[in-house]
């Protein structure tokens, strides 16, 4: 399979607006979790929100008015990625530019707001923009309209693996010569009373409300659930020959992709991690690499007791030599369908900078987890790295990223 060149990145996350601000916060290992007053009455009321996000200021008041928060995040991240790649949409061949984005739920914030309007005020008070604001496909559609990308355009939804799946699909489009450029990534805005209430009823969320900044603690012996986050990550992927022809800077390369299904349970991972292992081995095989070739892993690491342990067991079986491993969810919380794309950017920045970021709040590593977890920023040469994502429905996706 042909490699895909990553030539631009853009981020909107709880760690900041912009890739630079994100990397500084993630490298510092400082959590973004806080008590969320908008979730009063829904214990535990913790979240990781994007700080100081003003869609009207960033996109224009009229444009932002007709967009759900999930699309606003994606547009801002995509704009940064395009600029970072040195591309000018007004001069590109739009028919050769695709968009593949992932999301778990689309514009759920709009759905909840409009349902309240219907119940309280009646049908005639509903917004005529309800459907285009909430439909998941509009995430990619709005990006295409904003930047004149008229090539293949789609949204994928594989729960918390969505962003990673989107990058894998984008790479396939490039390899098949359907596109020269693909804007790939994910966006999520699910910090709403209904969604958080649903996760709470499942028992998936951390209840550490007395110490919110320490609530997201992947692989720690005292982890008790994840903290929900929001945001978007978009990467510019190009065919290598296209990037070379225009003299683009290549930040990293997508050299492998693996995907699988557990076919086991709606929410719980396979107890032996068989699906996750299949995806991991497939990504390595696609990259022409073995378990001893991996220098770094950005783990899915949600901070839930079962998922972290099973993922650790899988990594231990497949990888040789204990590569440096981290979960950046200790800083950002779990961004659900956007997580994989955002973590692919962090993995790219680890490759570029030669610095592995820490797993925030890793105070005491779970003794049942045999991984070389990084608890402080660590200098290391990263030639090949993995970014792992696993979602509800047993949907698994793994990327292999390499230095240019």
mmCIF file of C-alpha atoms in Angstrom:
data_model
loop_
_atom_site.group_PDB
_atom_site.id
_atom_site.type_symbol
_atom_site.label_atom_id
_atom_site.label_comp_id
_atom_site.label_asym_id
_atom_site.label_seq_id
_atom_site.Cartn_x
_atom_site.Cartn_y
_atom_site.Cartn_z
ATOM 1 C CA UNK A 1 0.000 0.000 0.000
ATOM 2 C CA UNK A 2 1.234 3.483 -0.859
ATOM 3 C CA UNK A 3 2.149 5.781 2.031
ATOM 4 C CA UNK A 4 0.212 8.997 2.605
ATOM 5 C CA UNK A 5 2.097 12.170 3.440
ATOM 6 C CA UNK A 6 0.768 14.273 6.323
ATOM 7 C CA UNK A 7 1.524 17.861 5.321
ATOM 8 C CA UNK A 8 -0.736 19.867 7.623
ATOM 9 C CA UNK A 9 -2.495 19.555 10.977
ATOM 10 C CA UNK A 10 -5.166 21.517 12.807
ATOM 11 C CA UNK A 11 -6.563 21.112 16.321
ATOM 12 C CA UNK A 12 -9.401 22.436 18.443
ATOM 13 C CA UNK A 13 -9.418 20.594 21.768
ATOM 14 C CA UNK A 14 -9.663 21.159 25.520
ATOM 15 C CA UNK A 15 -5.863 21.598 25.403
ATOM 16 C CA UNK A 16 -6.284 24.713 23.267
ATOM 17 C CA UNK A 17 -7.193 26.143 19.880
ATOM 18 C CA UNK A 18 -4.343 25.474 17.471
ATOM 19 C CA UNK A 19 -1.755 22.703 17.223
ATOM 20 C CA UNK A 20 0.964 24.730 18.961
ATOM 21 C CA UNK A 21 -1.105 25.429 22.046
ATOM 22 C CA UNK A 22 -2.189 21.800 22.132
ATOM 23 C CA UNK A 23 1.305 20.394 21.995
ATOM 24 C CA UNK A 24 2.518 22.707 24.755
ATOM 25 C CA UNK A 25 -0.296 21.583 27.081
ATOM 26 C CA UNK A 26 -0.010 17.896 26.208
ATOM 27 C CA UNK A 27 3.763 17.919 26.612
ATOM 28 C CA UNK A 28 3.290 19.593 29.991
ATOM 29 C CA UNK A 29 0.878 16.838 31.004
ATOM 30 C CA UNK A 30 -1.594 19.173 32.675
ATOM 31 C CA UNK A 31 -5.207 17.975 32.780
ATOM 32 C CA UNK A 32 -8.084 20.036 31.365
ATOM 33 C CA UNK A 33 -10.864 18.332 33.342
ATOM 34 C CA UNK A 34 -13.123 20.528 35.480
ATOM 35 C CA UNK A 35 -16.523 20.620 37.135
ATOM 36 C CA UNK A 36 -19.047 21.608 34.468
ATOM 37 C CA UNK A 37 -21.916 23.829 35.699
ATOM 38 C CA UNK A 38 -23.888 23.054 32.522
ATOM 39 C CA UNK A 39 -24.172 19.465 33.738
ATOM 40 C CA UNK A 40 -25.658 20.198 37.152
ATOM 41 C CA UNK A 41 -28.013 17.440 38.209
ATOM 42 C CA UNK A 42 -26.146 14.803 36.194
ATOM 43 C CA UNK A 43 -23.542 13.245 38.451
ATOM 44 C CA UNK A 44 -20.666 13.098 37.852
ATOM 45 C CA UNK A 45 -20.683 16.589 36.321
ATOM 46 C CA UNK A 46 -17.149 16.675 34.904
ATOM 47 C CA UNK A 47 -15.999 17.537 31.394
ATOM 48 C CA UNK A 48 -13.089 18.702 29.271
ATOM 49 C CA UNK A 49 -14.387 21.624 27.205
ATOM 50 C CA UNK A 50 -12.613 23.628 24.509
ATOM 51 C CA UNK A 51 -11.549 26.842 26.281
ATOM 52 C CA UNK A 52 -12.773 30.221 25.054
ATOM 53 C CA UNK A 53 -14.176 28.909 21.778
ATOM 54 C CA UNK A 54 -16.104 31.642 19.944
ATOM 55 C CA UNK A 55 -17.515 30.308 16.687
ATOM 56 C CA UNK A 56 -18.901 33.698 15.702
ATOM 57 C CA UNK A 57 -15.508 35.355 16.048
ATOM 58 C CA UNK A 58 -13.670 32.567 14.247
ATOM 59 C CA UNK A 59 -16.145 31.884 11.444
ATOM 60 C CA UNK A 60 -18.373 34.954 11.271
ATOM 61 C CA UNK A 61 -21.597 35.453 13.212
ATOM 62 C CA UNK A 62 -23.971 34.544 10.371
ATOM 63 C CA UNK A 63 -22.007 31.433 9.378
ATOM 64 C CA UNK A 64 -21.712 30.186 12.951
ATOM 65 C CA UNK A 65 -25.416 30.752 13.664
ATOM 66 C CA UNK A 66 -26.379 27.967 11.266
ATOM 67 C CA UNK A 67 -23.757 25.460 12.375
ATOM 68 C CA UNK A 68 -23.748 23.025 15.254
ATOM 69 C CA UNK A 69 -20.711 23.209 17.513
ATOM 70 C CA UNK A 70 -19.421 19.960 15.982
ATOM 71 C CA UNK A 71 -19.169 21.583 12.539
ATOM 72 C CA UNK A 72 -17.676 24.788 13.940
ATOM 73 C CA UNK A 73 -14.859 22.789 15.515
ATOM 74 C CA UNK A 74 -14.200 20.942 12.251
ATOM 75 C CA UNK A 75 -14.104 24.096 10.136
ATOM 76 C CA UNK A 76 -11.618 25.832 12.419
ATOM 77 C CA UNK A 77 -9.367 22.747 12.603
ATOM 78 C CA UNK A 78 -9.543 22.230 8.832
ATOM 79 C CA UNK A 79 -8.654 25.860 8.187
ATOM 80 C CA UNK A 80 -5.561 25.572 10.367
ATOM 81 C CA UNK A 81 -4.517 22.304 8.704
ATOM 82 C CA UNK A 82 -4.842 23.786 5.206
ATOM 83 C CA UNK A 83 -2.782 26.823 6.176
ATOM 84 C CA UNK A 84 -0.209 24.615 7.876
ATOM 85 C CA UNK A 85 0.111 22.578 4.675
ATOM 86 C CA UNK A 86 0.763 25.730 2.637
ATOM 87 C CA UNK A 87 -2.290 25.145 0.453
ATOM 88 C CA UNK A 88 -4.566 27.765 -1.087
ATOM 89 C CA UNK A 89 -8.103 26.462 -1.690
ATOM 90 C CA UNK A 90 -8.885 29.190 -4.198
ATOM 91 C CA UNK A 91 -6.214 27.806 -6.501
ATOM 92 C CA UNK A 92 -6.444 24.049 -5.996
ATOM 93 C CA UNK A 93 -8.248 21.572 -8.240
ATOM 94 C CA UNK A 94 -11.254 20.955 -6.018
ATOM 95 C CA UNK A 95 -12.240 17.799 -7.880
ATOM 96 C CA UNK A 96 -9.014 16.194 -6.657
ATOM 97 C CA UNK A 97 -9.596 17.192 -3.028
ATOM 98 C CA UNK A 98 -11.613 14.862 -0.807
ATOM 99 C CA UNK A 99 -12.990 15.170 2.719
ATOM 100 C CA UNK A 100 -13.321 12.211 5.106
ATOM 101 C CA UNK A 101 -14.312 13.032 8.668
ATOM 102 C CA UNK A 102 -15.395 10.880 11.581
ATOM 103 C CA UNK A 103 -17.933 11.503 14.311
ATOM 104 C CA UNK A 104 -19.798 9.341 16.780
ATOM 105 C CA UNK A 105 -23.001 11.392 16.888
ATOM 106 C CA UNK A 106 -23.023 14.523 14.717
ATOM 107 C CA UNK A 107 -24.979 17.564 15.873
ATOM 108 C CA UNK A 108 -26.536 16.139 19.024
ATOM 109 C CA UNK A 109 -26.429 19.528 20.776
ATOM 110 C CA UNK A 110 -28.799 20.939 18.158
ATOM 111 C CA UNK A 111 -31.110 17.937 18.516
ATOM 112 C CA UNK A 112 -31.409 18.390 22.274
ATOM 113 C CA UNK A 113 -31.968 22.148 22.036
ATOM 114 C CA UNK A 114 -34.572 21.814 19.308
ATOM 115 C CA UNK A 115 -36.412 19.025 21.092
ATOM 116 C CA UNK A 116 -36.778 21.284 24.119
ATOM 117 C CA UNK A 117 -38.076 24.021 21.821
ATOM 118 C CA UNK A 118 -40.648 21.643 20.324
ATOM 119 C CA UNK A 119 -41.905 20.512 23.722
ATOM 120 C CA UNK A 120 -41.908 23.986 25.234
ATOM 121 C CA UNK A 121 -42.951 26.233 22.349
ATOM 122 C CA UNK A 122 -44.401 24.017 19.648
ATOM 123 C CA UNK A 123 -43.629 23.009 16.071
ATOM 124 C CA UNK A 124 -43.612 26.496 14.573
ATOM 125 C CA UNK A 125 -40.701 27.565 16.764
ATOM 126 C CA UNK A 126 -38.392 24.872 15.374
ATOM 127 C CA UNK A 127 -35.401 26.111 13.397
ATOM 128 C CA UNK A 128 -35.507 25.448 9.641
ATOM 129 C CA UNK A 129 -31.795 24.653 10.029
ATOM 130 C CA UNK A 130 -32.451 21.750 12.406
ATOM 131 C CA UNK A 131 -31.709 19.005 9.900
ATOM 132 C CA UNK A 132 -28.644 20.484 8.177
ATOM 133 C CA UNK A 133 -27.208 21.349 11.590
ATOM 134 C CA UNK A 134 -27.609 17.867 13.059
ATOM 135 C CA UNK A 135 -27.135 15.408 10.187
ATOM 136 C CA UNK A 136 -23.745 13.671 10.557
ATOM 137 C CA UNK A 137 -22.931 13.901 6.823
ATOM 138 C CA UNK A 138 -23.069 17.700 7.022
ATOM 139 C CA UNK A 139 -19.796 17.650 8.954
ATOM 140 C CA UNK A 140 -17.916 16.804 5.753
ATOM 141 C CA UNK A 141 -20.395 18.703 3.624
ATOM 142 C CA UNK A 142 -19.764 21.983 5.423
ATOM 143 C CA UNK A 143 -15.990 21.558 5.150
ATOM 144 C CA UNK A 144 -16.336 20.911 1.419
ATOM 145 C CA UNK A 145 -18.475 24.024 0.973
ATOM 146 C CA UNK A 146 -16.120 26.173 3.012
ATOM 147 C CA UNK A 147 -12.997 25.205 1.078
ATOM 148 C CA UNK A 148 -14.256 24.197 -2.368
ATOM 149 C CA UNK A 149 -13.399 20.505 -2.060
ATOM 150 C CA UNK A 150 -15.562 18.775 -4.681
ATOM 151 C CA UNK A 151 -13.950 15.323 -4.621
ATOM 152 C CA UNK A 152 -15.159 12.315 -2.584
ATOM 153 C CA UNK A 153 -16.963 13.519 0.527
ATOM 154 C CA UNK A 154 -18.082 11.334 3.392
ATOM 155 C CA UNK A 155 -18.464 10.910 7.127
ATOM 156 C CA UNK A 156 -17.597 7.660 8.861
ATOM 157 C CA UNK A 157 -18.933 6.609 12.239
ATOM 158 C CA UNK A 158 -17.175 3.853 14.147
ATOM 159 C CA UNK A 159 -17.793 5.239 17.644
ATOM 160 C CA UNK A 160 -14.533 6.160 19.378
ATOM 161 C CA UNK A 161 -12.503 4.815 16.457
ATOM 162 C CA UNK A 162 -14.132 7.227 13.978
ATOM 163 C CA UNK A 163 -11.267 9.702 13.575
ATOM 164 C CA UNK A 164 -8.753 6.915 13.019
ATOM 165 C CA UNK A 165 -11.068 5.152 10.580
ATOM 166 C CA UNK A 166 -11.426 8.407 8.626
ATOM 167 C CA UNK A 167 -7.654 8.683 8.205
ATOM 168 C CA UNK A 168 -7.449 5.071 7.060
ATOM 169 C CA UNK A 169 -10.206 5.607 4.485
ATOM 170 C CA UNK A 170 -8.533 8.814 3.313
ATOM 171 C CA UNK A 171 -5.292 6.942 2.755
ATOM 172 C CA UNK A 172 -7.172 4.393 0.646
ATOM 173 C CA UNK A 173 -8.614 7.172 -1.535
ATOM 174 C CA UNK A 174 -5.125 8.512 -2.161
ATOM 175 C CA UNK A 175 -3.717 5.060 -2.913
ATOM 176 C CA UNK A 176 -6.525 4.462 -5.433
ATOM 177 C CA UNK A 177 -5.702 7.815 -7.076
ATOM 178 C CA UNK A 178 -9.210 9.125 -6.421
ATOM 179 C CA UNK A 179 -7.689 12.265 -4.884
ATOM 180 C CA UNK A 180 -4.430 14.156 -4.616
ATOM 181 C CA UNK A 181 -5.381 15.692 -1.260
ATOM 182 C CA UNK A 182 -7.774 14.567 1.466
ATOM 183 C CA UNK A 183 -8.816 16.538 4.532
ATOM 184 C CA UNK A 184 -9.188 13.773 7.104
ATOM 185 C CA UNK A 185 -9.987 13.686 10.797
ATOM 186 C CA UNK A 186 -12.829 13.851 13.268
ATOM 187 C CA UNK A 187 -15.015 16.162 15.301
ATOM 188 C CA UNK A 188 -17.232 15.710 18.342
ATOM 189 C CA UNK A 189 -19.451 17.897 20.515
ATOM 190 C CA UNK A 190 -21.307 15.513 22.816
ATOM 191 C CA UNK A 191 -21.016 17.338 26.140
ATOM 192 C CA UNK A 192 -24.792 17.605 26.519
ATOM 193 C CA UNK A 193 -27.086 16.599 29.377
ATOM 194 C CA UNK A 194 -28.588 13.665 27.478
ATOM 195 C CA UNK A 195 -25.286 12.217 26.270
ATOM 196 C CA UNK A 196 -23.436 12.679 29.547
ATOM 197 C CA UNK A 197 -26.430 11.254 31.385
ATOM 198 C CA UNK A 198 -26.317 8.195 29.152
ATOM 199 C CA UNK A 199 -22.630 7.591 29.791
ATOM 200 C CA UNK A 200 -23.192 8.133 33.514
ATOM 201 C CA UNK A 201 -25.984 5.562 33.605
ATOM 202 C CA UNK A 202 -23.594 3.064 31.979
ATOM 203 C CA UNK A 203 -21.072 3.660 34.758
ATOM 204 C CA UNK A 204 -18.418 4.727 32.220
ATOM 205 C CA UNK A 205 -17.506 8.115 33.738
ATOM 206 C CA UNK A 206 -15.074 9.006 36.484
ATOM 207 C CA UNK A 207 -16.745 10.005 39.735
ATOM 208 C CA UNK A 208 -13.724 11.893 41.086
ATOM 209 C CA UNK A 209 -15.650 15.158 41.411
ATOM 210 C CA UNK A 210 -13.702 16.224 44.503
ATOM 211 C CA UNK A 211 -10.485 16.263 42.438
ATOM 212 C CA UNK A 212 -11.554 16.857 38.827
ATOM 213 C CA UNK A 213 -8.103 17.624 37.449
ATOM 214 C CA UNK A 214 -7.018 14.117 38.510
ATOM 215 C CA UNK A 215 -10.126 12.314 37.239
ATOM 216 C CA UNK A 216 -8.750 11.177 33.873
ATOM 217 C CA UNK A 217 -5.870 8.846 34.801
ATOM 218 C CA UNK A 218 -5.212 6.204 32.138
ATOM 219 C CA UNK A 219 -3.516 3.004 33.285
ATOM 220 C CA UNK A 220 -3.350 4.220 36.894
ATOM 221 C CA UNK A 221 -4.308 1.765 39.609
ATOM 222 C CA UNK A 222 -6.957 4.221 40.889
ATOM 223 C CA UNK A 223 -8.644 4.965 37.523
ATOM 224 C CA UNK A 224 -12.431 4.826 37.723
ATOM 225 C CA UNK A 225 -13.743 5.980 34.322
ATOM 226 C CA UNK A 226 -13.249 8.556 31.616
ATOM 227 C CA UNK A 227 -13.973 12.285 31.456
ATOM 228 C CA UNK A 228 -15.899 13.362 28.376
ATOM 229 C CA UNK A 229 -14.274 15.885 26.054
ATOM 230 C CA UNK A 230 -15.019 17.752 22.827
ATOM 231 C CA UNK A 231 -13.125 19.110 19.851
ATOM 232 C CA UNK A 232 -11.741 18.323 16.418
ATOM 233 C CA UNK A 233 -8.577 17.268 14.667
ATOM 234 C CA UNK A 234 -7.997 17.538 10.919
ATOM 235 C CA UNK A 235 -4.975 16.417 8.928
ATOM 236 C CA UNK A 236 -4.045 17.180 5.329
ATOM 237 C CA UNK A 237 -3.073 13.919 3.636
ATOM 238 C CA UNK A 238 -1.494 13.919 0.184
ATOM 239 C CA UNK A 239 -0.149 11.434 -2.289
ATOM 240 C CA UNK A 240 3.626 11.561 -1.756
ATOM 241 C CA UNK A 241 4.313 12.524 -5.371
ATOM 242 C CA UNK A 242 1.835 15.394 -5.124
ATOM 243 C CA UNK A 243 3.478 16.676 -1.937
ATOM 244 C CA UNK A 244 6.930 16.412 -3.517
ATOM 245 C CA UNK A 245 5.859 18.192 -6.694
ATOM 246 C CA UNK A 246 4.761 21.269 -4.772
ATOM 247 C CA UNK A 247 7.678 21.187 -2.357
ATOM 248 C CA UNK A 248 5.521 20.556 0.696
ATOM 249 C CA UNK A 249 6.917 19.858 4.147
ATOM 250 C CA UNK A 250 6.005 16.327 5.183
ATOM 251 C CA UNK A 251 5.363 16.160 8.916
ATOM 252 C CA UNK A 252 4.952 12.384 9.065
ATOM 253 C CA UNK A 253 3.680 9.529 6.935
ATOM 254 C CA UNK A 254 0.743 7.145 7.317
ATOM 255 C CA UNK A 255 2.470 3.854 6.486
ATOM 256 C CA UNK A 256 -0.017 1.370 7.905
ATOM 257 C CA UNK A 257 -3.672 0.980 8.827
ATOM 258 C CA UNK A 258 -5.566 -1.884 10.399
ATOM 259 C CA UNK A 259 -9.250 -2.259 11.247
ATOM 260 C CA UNK A 260 -11.387 -5.019 12.724
ATOM 261 C CA UNK A 261 -14.572 -5.839 14.619
ATOM 262 C CA UNK A 262 -14.822 -7.759 17.865
ATOM 263 C CA UNK A 263 -18.295 -9.096 16.980
ATOM 264 C CA UNK A 264 -18.677 -9.629 20.723
ATOM 265 C CA UNK A 265 -20.633 -7.006 22.714
ATOM 266 C CA UNK A 266 -22.299 -3.632 22.254
ATOM 267 C CA UNK A 267 -20.062 -1.791 24.706
ATOM 268 C CA UNK A 268 -17.493 -4.139 26.275
ATOM 269 C CA UNK A 269 -14.286 -5.124 24.472
ATOM 270 C CA UNK A 270 -13.564 -8.756 23.721
ATOM 271 C CA UNK A 271 -12.188 -10.169 27.003
ATOM 272 C CA UNK A 272 -9.038 -11.383 25.238
ATOM 273 C CA UNK A 273 -8.756 -8.309 23.044
ATOM 274 C CA UNK A 274 -8.904 -10.401 19.866
ATOM 275 C CA UNK A 275 -10.319 -7.635 17.665
ATOM 276 C CA UNK A 276 -7.890 -5.017 18.935
ATOM 277 C CA UNK A 277 -5.017 -7.429 18.386
ATOM 278 C CA UNK A 278 -6.155 -8.140 14.825
ATOM 279 C CA UNK A 279 -6.244 -4.420 14.016
ATOM 280 C CA UNK A 280 -2.814 -3.890 15.583
ATOM 281 C CA UNK A 281 -1.241 -6.749 13.652
ATOM 282 C CA UNK A 282 -2.904 -5.613 10.424
ATOM 283 C CA UNK A 283 -1.488 -2.085 10.795
ATOM 284 C CA UNK A 284 2.000 -3.488 11.358
ATOM 285 C CA UNK A 285 1.715 -5.865 8.399
ATOM 286 C CA UNK A 286 0.484 -3.021 6.203
ATOM 287 C CA UNK A 287 3.527 -1.000 7.239
ATOM 288 C CA UNK A 288 5.847 -3.928 6.539
ATOM 289 C CA UNK A 289 6.910 -3.841 10.178
ATOM 290 C CA UNK A 290 7.073 -6.180 13.136
ATOM 291 C CA UNK A 291 6.441 -5.831 16.830
ATOM 292 C CA UNK A 292 10.092 -4.999 17.492
ATOM 293 C CA UNK A 293 10.087 -2.033 15.102
ATOM 294 C CA UNK A 294 7.733 0.212 17.067
ATOM 295 C CA UNK A 295 9.314 3.053 19.035
ATOM 296 C CA UNK A 296 6.202 4.675 20.512
ATOM 297 C CA UNK A 297 2.505 4.020 21.087
ATOM 298 C CA UNK A 298 -0.215 6.592 21.631
ATOM 299 C CA UNK A 299 -2.632 4.215 23.331
ATOM 300 C CA UNK A 300 -6.410 4.457 23.355
ATOM 301 C CA UNK A 301 -6.100 4.525 27.171
ATOM 302 C CA UNK A 302 -9.524 5.841 28.195
ATOM 303 C CA UNK A 303 -9.018 5.577 31.991
ATOM 304 C CA UNK A 304 -11.662 2.862 32.352
ATOM 305 C CA UNK A 305 -10.684 -0.186 34.344
ATOM 306 C CA UNK A 306 -11.512 -2.920 31.819
ATOM 307 C CA UNK A 307 -10.495 -1.212 28.573
ATOM 308 C CA UNK A 308 -7.084 -0.086 29.793
ATOM 309 C CA UNK A 309 -6.192 -3.541 31.067
ATOM 310 C CA UNK A 310 -7.275 -5.354 27.907
ATOM 311 C CA UNK A 311 -5.476 -2.859 25.668
ATOM 312 C CA UNK A 312 -2.316 -3.244 27.734
ATOM 313 C CA UNK A 313 -2.499 -7.025 27.404
ATOM 314 C CA UNK A 314 -2.818 -6.724 23.622
ATOM 315 C CA UNK A 315 0.105 -4.312 23.318
ATOM 316 C CA UNK A 316 2.201 -6.596 25.492
ATOM 317 C CA UNK A 317 1.468 -9.614 23.294
ATOM 318 C CA UNK A 318 2.148 -7.919 19.967
ATOM 319 C CA UNK A 319 4.997 -5.488 20.648
ATOM 320 C CA UNK A 320 8.561 -6.398 21.545
ATOM 321 C CA UNK A 321 10.940 -4.344 23.642
ATOM 322 C CA UNK A 322 8.394 -2.259 25.550
ATOM 323 C CA UNK A 323 8.150 0.884 23.374
ATOM 324 C CA UNK A 324 7.397 4.139 25.166
ATOM 325 C CA UNK A 325 3.636 4.335 25.646
ATOM 326 C CA UNK A 326 1.361 7.189 26.589
ATOM 327 C CA UNK A 327 -2.306 8.129 26.663
ATOM 328 C CA UNK A 328 -2.924 11.806 26.033
ATOM 329 C CA UNK A 329 -6.483 11.412 27.348
ATOM 330 C CA UNK A 330 -5.049 12.182 30.762
ATOM 331 C CA UNK A 331 -4.867 15.776 29.492
ATOM 332 C CA UNK A 332 -7.777 16.064 27.050
ATOM 333 C CA UNK A 333 -10.292 13.601 28.391
ATOM 334 C CA UNK A 334 -11.981 11.290 25.897
ATOM 335 C CA UNK A 335 -13.027 13.092 22.720
ATOM 336 C CA UNK A 336 -14.941 10.080 21.448
ATOM 337 C CA UNK A 337 -15.225 10.119 17.628
ATOM 338 C CA UNK A 338 -12.599 12.870 17.342
ATOM 339 C CA UNK A 339 -10.065 11.195 19.637
ATOM 340 C CA UNK A 340 -8.238 9.144 17.020
ATOM 341 C CA UNK A 341 -7.631 12.076 14.688
ATOM 342 C CA UNK A 342 -6.408 14.309 17.493
ATOM 343 C CA UNK A 343 -4.119 11.600 18.800
ATOM 344 C CA UNK A 344 -2.740 11.019 15.293
ATOM 345 C CA UNK A 345 -1.702 14.678 15.344
ATOM 346 C CA UNK A 346 -0.079 14.270 18.763
ATOM 347 C CA UNK A 347 1.735 11.174 17.499
ATOM 348 C CA UNK A 348 2.960 13.124 14.476
ATOM 349 C CA UNK A 349 4.260 15.850 16.776
ATOM 350 C CA UNK A 350 6.034 13.266 18.935
ATOM 351 C CA UNK A 351 7.770 11.946 15.800
ATOM 352 C CA UNK A 352 8.713 15.453 14.680
ATOM 353 C CA UNK A 353 9.931 16.740 18.019
ATOM 354 C CA UNK A 354 11.582 13.582 19.307
ATOM 355 C CA UNK A 355 9.579 14.017 22.515
ATOM 356 C CA UNK A 356 7.098 11.528 23.930
ATOM 357 C CA UNK A 357 4.429 13.327 25.982
ATOM 358 C CA UNK A 358 3.485 12.015 29.426
ATOM 359 C CA UNK A 359 0.376 10.206 30.593
ATOM 360 C CA UNK A 360 -1.124 12.802 32.905
ATOM 361 C CA UNK A 361 -2.150 11.704 36.414
ATOM 362 C CA UNK A 362 -0.204 8.441 36.235
ATOM 363 C CA UNK A 363 0.649 8.322 39.927
ATOM 364 C CA UNK A 364 0.794 4.570 40.492
ATOM 365 C CA UNK A 365 0.811 2.296 37.465
ATOM 366 C CA UNK A 366 -1.642 -0.584 37.732
ATOM 367 C CA UNK A 367 0.581 -3.581 38.597
ATOM 368 C CA UNK A 368 -1.386 -5.741 36.146
ATOM 369 C CA UNK A 369 -0.347 -3.450 33.288
ATOM 370 C CA UNK A 370 3.067 -4.307 31.882
ATOM 371 C CA UNK A 371 3.796 -1.313 29.647
ATOM 372 C CA UNK A 372 6.610 1.234 29.532
ATOM 373 C CA UNK A 373 4.328 4.121 30.361
ATOM 374 C CA UNK A 374 5.757 7.611 30.184
ATOM 375 C CA UNK A 375 4.939 9.859 33.142
ATOM 376 C CA UNK A 376 7.253 12.760 32.220
ATOM 377 C CA UNK A 377 8.102 14.336 28.838
ATOM 378 C CA UNK A 378 10.788 12.053 27.439
ATOM 379 C CA UNK A 379 13.292 12.676 24.662
ATOM 380 C CA UNK A 380 13.353 9.771 22.215
ATOM 381 C CA UNK A 381 13.919 9.109 18.546
ATOM 382 C CA UNK A 382 10.586 7.984 17.135
ATOM 383 C CA UNK A 383 10.886 6.374 13.718
ATOM 384 C CA UNK A 384 7.682 4.306 13.817
ATOM 385 C CA UNK A 385 4.695 4.898 16.090
ATOM 386 C CA UNK A 386 1.217 3.477 16.536
ATOM 387 C CA UNK A 387 -1.977 5.354 17.354
ATOM 388 C CA UNK A 388 -4.756 3.091 18.637
ATOM 389 C CA UNK A 389 -8.521 3.614 18.784
ATOM 390 C CA UNK A 390 -11.223 1.227 19.956
ATOM 391 C CA UNK A 391 -14.963 1.925 20.083
ATOM 392 C CA UNK A 392 -18.391 0.706 21.098
ATOM 393 C CA UNK A 393 -19.638 -2.125 18.931
ATOM 394 C CA UNK A 394 -16.146 -3.605 19.043
ATOM 395 C CA UNK A 395 -14.886 -1.369 16.248
ATOM 396 C CA UNK A 396 -11.103 -1.149 16.220
ATOM 397 C CA UNK A 397 -8.686 0.954 14.172
ATOM 398 C CA UNK A 398 -4.915 1.424 14.396
ATOM 399 C CA UNK A 399 -2.590 3.714 12.448
ATOM 400 C CA UNK A 400 1.117 3.229 11.890
ATOM 401 C CA UNK A 401 2.882 6.567 11.473
ATOM 402 C CA UNK A 402 6.497 7.044 10.475
ATOM 403 C CA UNK A 403 9.053 9.811 10.199
ATOM 404 C CA UNK A 404 9.265 11.517 6.777
#
